[in-house]
GROMACS .gro file of C-alpha atoms in nm:
model
  269
    1MET     CA    1   0.000   0.000   0.000
    2SER     CA    2   0.143   0.336  -0.102
    3ALA     CA    3   0.123   0.667   0.083
    4LEU     CA    4   0.122   1.027  -0.030
    5ALA     CA    5   0.448   1.208   0.051
    6ARG     CA    6   0.452   1.569   0.163
    7ALA     CA    7   0.763   1.780   0.110
    8PHE     CA    8   0.889   2.057   0.339
    9GLU     CA    9   1.141   2.303   0.198
   10TYR     CA   10   1.442   2.369   0.419
   11THR     CA   11   1.720   2.598   0.290
   12ASP     CA   12   1.870   2.652  -0.056
   13GLY     CA   13   1.586   2.457  -0.211
   14ALA     CA   14   1.658   2.139  -0.013
   15GLN     CA   15   1.346   1.942   0.067
   16ILE     CA   16   1.252   1.688   0.332
   17ARG     CA   17   0.985   1.441   0.221
   18THR     CA   18   0.760   1.307   0.494
   19VAL     CA   19   0.484   1.053   0.501
   20LEU     CA   20   0.221   0.966   0.759
   21ILE     CA   21   0.215   0.596   0.851
   22ASP     CA   22  -0.039   0.486   1.114
   23ASP     CA   23  -0.071   0.853   1.218
   24GLU     CA   24   0.305   0.879   1.283
   25PRO     CA   25   0.545   1.092   1.072
   26TRP     CA   26   0.821   0.912   0.881
   27PHE     CA   27   1.099   1.083   0.684
   28VAL     CA   28   1.266   0.980   0.358
   29ALA     CA   29   1.606   0.864   0.478
   30ALA     CA   30   1.801   0.987   0.173
   31ASP     CA   31   1.681   1.345   0.231
   32ILE     CA   32   1.790   1.338   0.596
   33LEU     CA   33   2.129   1.181   0.522
   34ALA     CA   34   2.204   1.441   0.253
   35LEU     CA   35   2.124   1.735   0.479
   36LEU     CA   36   2.320   1.595   0.773
   37GLY     CA   37   2.620   1.490   0.564
   38LEU     CA   38   2.592   1.126   0.672
   39HIS     CA   39   2.665   0.807   0.478
   40ARG     CA   40   2.392   0.552   0.414
   41SER     CA   41   2.573   0.313   0.648
   42SER     CA   42   2.455   0.534   0.937
   43LEU     CA   43   2.113   0.374   0.898
   44THR     CA   44   2.250   0.039   1.015
   45ALA     CA   45   2.308   0.189   1.362
   46LEU     CA   46   1.935   0.251   1.405
   47ASP     CA   47   1.706   0.002   1.573
   48ASP     CA   48   1.478  -0.205   1.352
   49ASP     CA   49   1.170  -0.013   1.466
   50GLU     CA   50   1.336   0.319   1.376
   51ARG     CA   51   1.381   0.247   1.003
   52GLY     CA   52   1.178   0.089   0.729
   53VAL     CA   53   1.081   0.089   0.362
   54HIS     CA   54   0.760   0.241   0.234
   55SER     CA   55   0.599   0.277  -0.107
   56LEU     CA   56   0.533   0.643  -0.183
   57ASP     CA   57   0.334   0.811  -0.458
   58THR     CA   58   0.557   1.027  -0.680
   59PRO     CA   59   0.505   1.208  -1.012
   60GLY     CA   60   0.673   0.909  -1.175
   61GLY     CA   61   0.447   0.657  -1.003
   62GLN     CA   62   0.489   0.448  -0.690
   63GLN     CA   63   0.846   0.406  -0.565
   64GLN     CA   64   1.008   0.235  -0.268
   65PHE     CA   65   1.195   0.463  -0.027
   66GLY     CA   66   1.397   0.397   0.284
   67THR     CA   67   1.235   0.583   0.572
   68ILE     CA   68   1.305   0.664   0.938
   69ASN     CA   69   1.068   0.761   1.215
   70GLU     CA   70   1.103   1.044   1.467
   71PRO     CA   71   1.330   0.861   1.718
   72GLY     CA   72   1.549   0.747   1.427
   73LEU     CA   73   1.568   1.105   1.302
   74TYR     CA   74   1.696   1.228   1.639
   75SER     CA   75   1.958   0.952   1.648
   76LEU     CA   76   2.092   1.058   1.307
   77ILE     CA   77   2.096   1.426   1.407
   78LEU     CA   78   2.311   1.337   1.708
   79ARG     CA   79   2.556   1.154   1.479
   80SER     CA   80   2.597   1.447   1.241
   81ARG     CA   81   2.909   1.661   1.271
   82LYS     CA   82   2.771   1.943   1.060
   83PRO     CA   83   2.727   2.267   1.256
   84GLU     CA   84   2.388   2.311   1.090
   85ALA     CA   85   2.255   1.995   1.258
   86ARG     CA   86   2.125   2.184   1.563
   87ALA     CA   87   1.943   2.440   1.346
   88PHE     CA   88   1.800   2.155   1.137
   89LYS     CA   89   1.670   1.983   1.451
   90ARG     CA   90   1.506   2.305   1.565
   91TRP     CA   91   1.338   2.344   1.225
   92ILE     CA   92   1.207   1.988   1.244
   93THR     CA   93   1.073   2.020   1.599
   94HIS     CA   94   0.937   2.376   1.570
   95GLU     CA   95   0.796   2.378   1.216
   96VAL     CA   96   0.772   2.040   1.044
   97LEU     CA   97   0.632   1.823   1.323
   98PRO     CA   98   0.384   2.087   1.450
   99ALA     CA   99   0.259   2.133   1.092
  100ILE     CA  100   0.211   1.758   1.053
  101ARG     CA  101   0.032   1.721   1.387
  102LYS     CA  102  -0.186   2.023   1.322
  103THR     CA  103  -0.323   1.891   0.993
  104GLY     CA  104  -0.330   1.530   1.110
  105SER     CA  105  -0.312   1.395   0.756
  106TYR     CA  106  -0.182   1.452   0.405
  107SER     CA  107  -0.522   1.455   0.236
  108THR     CA  108  -0.571   1.718  -0.030
  109ALA     CA  109  -0.863   1.958  -0.044
  110PRO     CA  110  -1.191   1.782  -0.138
  111ALA     CA  111  -1.326   1.827  -0.486
  112ILE     CA  112  -1.603   2.082  -0.533
  113PRO     CA  113  -1.936   1.897  -0.576
  114GLN     CA  114  -2.079   1.938  -0.925
  115THR     CA  115  -2.436   1.819  -0.859
  116TYR     CA  116  -2.689   1.826  -0.578
  117ALA     CA  117  -2.640   1.451  -0.528
  118ASP     CA  118  -2.264   1.504  -0.498
  119ALA     CA  119  -2.322   1.774  -0.235
  120LEU     CA  120  -2.546   1.540  -0.032
  121GLN     CA  121  -2.287   1.265  -0.053
  122LEU     CA  122  -2.011   1.504   0.058
  123ALA     CA  123  -2.220   1.620   0.355
  124ALA     CA  124  -2.288   1.258   0.456
  125ASP     CA  125  -1.916   1.172   0.433
  126GLN     CA  126  -1.822   1.473   0.645
  127ALA     CA  127  -2.084   1.379   0.907
  128ARG     CA  128  -1.940   1.027   0.930
  129GLN     CA  129  -1.589   1.170   0.968
  130ILE     CA  130  -1.703   1.398   1.250
  131GLU     CA  131  -1.870   1.106   1.429
  132ALA     CA  132  -1.557   0.893   1.392
  133GLN     CA  133  -1.335   1.172   1.526
  134ALA     CA  134  -1.567   1.222   1.823
  135ALA     CA  135  -1.550   0.849   1.902
  136GLN     CA  136  -1.170   0.856   1.885
  137LEU     CA  137  -1.157   1.156   2.117
  138ALA     CA  138  -1.382   0.978   2.365
  139ILE     CA  139  -1.143   0.681   2.369
  140ALA     CA  140  -0.834   0.901   2.395
  141ALA     CA  141  -0.971   1.124   2.673
  142PRO     CA  142  -0.902   0.882   2.963
  143LYS     CA  143  -0.548   0.827   2.835
  144ALA     CA  144  -0.479   1.198   2.808
  145GLU     CA  145  -0.628   1.251   3.154
  146SER     CA  146  -0.405   0.982   3.302
  147TRP     CA  147  -0.087   1.144   3.168
  148ASP     CA  148  -0.211   1.488   3.273
  149LEU     CA  149  -0.254   1.346   3.620
  150LEU     CA  150   0.102   1.221   3.618
  151ALA     CA  151   0.230   1.548   3.476
  152SER     CA  152   0.064   1.744   3.754
  153ALA     CA  153   0.237   1.545   4.030
  154ASP     CA  154   0.537   1.681   4.215
  155GLY     CA  155   0.874   1.513   4.252
  156ASP     CA  156   1.100   1.311   4.027
  157PHE     CA  157   1.201   0.954   3.943
  158SER     CA  158   1.524   0.761   3.963
  159VAL     CA  159   1.626   0.646   3.616
  160ARG     CA  160   1.538   0.288   3.712
  161ASP     CA  161   1.186   0.387   3.822
  162ALA     CA  162   1.141   0.607   3.514
  163ALA     CA  163   1.225   0.308   3.292
  164LYS     CA  164   0.970   0.094   3.477
  165VAL     CA  165   0.696   0.354   3.433
  166LEU     CA  166   0.770   0.405   3.063
  167SER     CA  167   0.781   0.030   3.003
  168ARG     CA  168   0.419  -0.002   3.113
  169ASP     CA  169   0.339   0.127   2.766
  170PRO     CA  170   0.332  -0.170   2.525
  171GLN     CA  171   0.523   0.035   2.265
  172ILE     CA  172   0.817   0.097   2.500
  173GLN     CA  173   1.046  -0.171   2.639
  174LEU     CA  174   1.361  -0.057   2.817
  175GLY     CA  175   1.553  -0.091   3.140
  176GLU     CA  176   1.774   0.136   3.348
  177ARG     CA  177   2.086   0.090   3.130
  178ARG     CA  178   1.898   0.145   2.804
  179LEU     CA  179   1.734   0.459   2.942
  180PHE     CA  180   2.072   0.597   3.055
  181THR     CA  181   2.202   0.534   2.701
  182LEU     CA  182   1.904   0.717   2.552
  183LEU     CA  183   1.955   1.011   2.788
  184GLY     CA  184   2.309   1.030   2.654
  185ASP     CA  185   2.189   1.007   2.292
  186PHE     CA  186   1.939   1.287   2.354
  187GLU     CA  187   2.222   1.495   2.509
  188TRP     CA  188   2.039   1.514   2.838
  189SER     CA  189   2.320   1.351   3.035
  190TYR     CA  190   2.681   1.242   2.998
  191ARG     CA  191   2.923   1.004   3.171
  192GLN     CA  192   3.188   1.178   3.382
  193GLN     CA  193   3.534   1.052   3.283
  194SER     CA  194   3.683   1.087   3.631
  195ASP     CA  195   3.445   0.846   3.804
  196GLY     CA  196   3.237   0.691   3.523
  197ARG     CA  197   2.913   0.815   3.678
  198TRP     CA  198   2.632   0.987   3.491
  199ARG     CA  199   2.575   1.363   3.522
  200ALA     CA  200   2.291   1.580   3.389
  201TYR     CA  201   2.364   1.847   3.130
  202GLN     CA  202   2.268   2.189   3.259
  203ARG     CA  203   2.046   2.252   2.959
  204ALA     CA  204   1.840   1.942   3.047
  205VAL     CA  205   1.808   2.070   3.403
  206ASN     CA  206   1.709   2.416   3.277
  207ALA     CA  207   1.447   2.258   3.049
  208GLY     CA  208   1.297   2.085   3.352
  209TRP     CA  209   1.362   1.732   3.219
  210LEU     CA  210   1.629   1.615   3.465
  211SER     CA  211   1.743   1.697   3.815
  212GLU     CA  212   2.039   1.594   4.029
  213MET     CA  213   2.006   1.483   4.390
  214PRO     CA  214   2.316   1.530   4.608
  215ALA     CA  215   2.449   1.207   4.757
  216SER     CA  216   2.692   1.140   5.041
  217HIS     CA  217   2.799   0.880   5.296
  218TYR     CA  218   3.003   0.861   5.615
  219HIS     CA  219   3.341   0.691   5.598
  220PRO     CA  220   3.312   0.364   5.796
  221ARG     CA  221   3.646   0.412   5.973
  222THR     CA  222   3.697   0.785   6.009
  223GLY     CA  223   3.333   0.889   6.032
  224ASP     CA  224   3.400   1.177   5.792
  225LEU     CA  225   3.127   1.289   5.555
  226VAL     CA  226   3.219   1.193   5.197
  227LEU     CA  227   3.043   1.354   4.901
  228ASP     CA  228   2.937   1.109   4.629
  229ALA     CA  229   2.842   1.169   4.267
  230PRO     CA  230   2.493   1.322   4.245
  231GLN     CA  231   2.209   1.096   4.139
  232VAL     CA  232   2.053   1.178   3.801
  233ARG     CA  233   1.674   1.181   3.827
  234VAL     CA  234   1.399   1.221   3.566
  235THR     CA  235   1.138   1.486   3.641
  236VAL     CA  236   0.771   1.437   3.565
  237LYS     CA  237   0.808   1.677   3.273
  238GLY     CA  238   1.105   1.476   3.148
  239LEU     CA  239   0.909   1.152   3.177
  240HIS     CA  240   0.632   1.302   2.968
  241GLU     CA  241   0.883   1.417   2.702
  242LEU     CA  242   1.052   1.074   2.695
  243HIS     CA  243   0.717   0.904   2.651
  244ARG     CA  244   0.651   1.125   2.346
  245ARG     CA  245   0.997   1.078   2.193
  246LEU     CA  246   0.990   0.701   2.239
  247GLY     CA  247   0.660   0.670   2.054
  248GLY     CA  248   0.441   0.577   2.349
  249SER     CA  249   0.082   0.512   2.249
  250GLN     CA  250  -0.097   0.378   2.555
  251PRO     CA  251  -0.035   0.578   2.872
  252LEU     CA  252  -0.089   0.420   3.211
  253GLN     CA  253  -0.436   0.406   3.353
  254SER     CA  254  -0.499   0.673   3.613
  255GLY     CA  255  -0.549   0.418   3.889
  256GLN     CA  256  -0.211   0.262   3.822
  257GLN     CA  257  -0.045   0.600   3.818
  258LEU     CA  258  -0.203   0.700   4.148
  259GLN     CA  259  -0.071   0.379   4.295
  260LEU     CA  260   0.278   0.457   4.163
  261VAL     CA  261   0.270   0.813   4.291
  262THR     CA  262   0.139   0.726   4.638
  263ALA     CA  263   0.365   0.419   4.669
  264GLY     CA  264   0.668   0.639   4.656
  265PRO     CA  265   0.856   0.630   4.322
  266LEU     CA  266   0.813   1.006   4.300
  267ALA     CA  267   0.946   1.056   4.651
  268ARG     CA  268   1.318   1.096   4.697
  269PRO     CA  269   1.477   0.803   4.880
   0.00000   0.00000   0.00000
């Protein structure tokens, strides 16, 4: 089954072709690689669920194109050494993705009805679409409410607890180590060379995604207070952003989230 590609113009006439697959944006890999100055072999570093092949409608007919999804796009941006990569990422996140999510589809404008019967048929089709959208909103409302509930809570998570919460979504499977790796890929955190422990980038702290909790212990022989490496923690806002970036589709039920919040994963140990 083919899909209709939509092109966004970047700079100097360069275009990024996108396609909507199961309501998720995918990008033509060749366009991304060319703009980021990356070789095609960079695609092999992506996970299987971050890349694919889709048949797209073109002026020359249907053609097969290698494609990457949003998480795969961010991984390639992080691999690029071009100074323009950061500006390209900002363009994607501030213009392309909002435009895609605002329209919700790539459908073209409907044809103008030529007869009274055509007008009646068009009105009936639009009514069915409105009813279907209302039904979808009714289903999505509890999910949105459950994440809003989580987002309104105070506190933060250890990386291990954050991974457990995110993994309750069937679309997300990861553990503490994998999440630490992703935080590094997203440039939220880095590993300190002196002690090998993770630290939060200040920009991630300023964005409200991560926090650091001071840690210390008393020396067993001298009794002196020894300062340890701070513990990287994921804020509620950061958890919400990770859920979006990782392609989560089924947020936790509100009852489960209340149990998590009241049981203590949001409380600092």
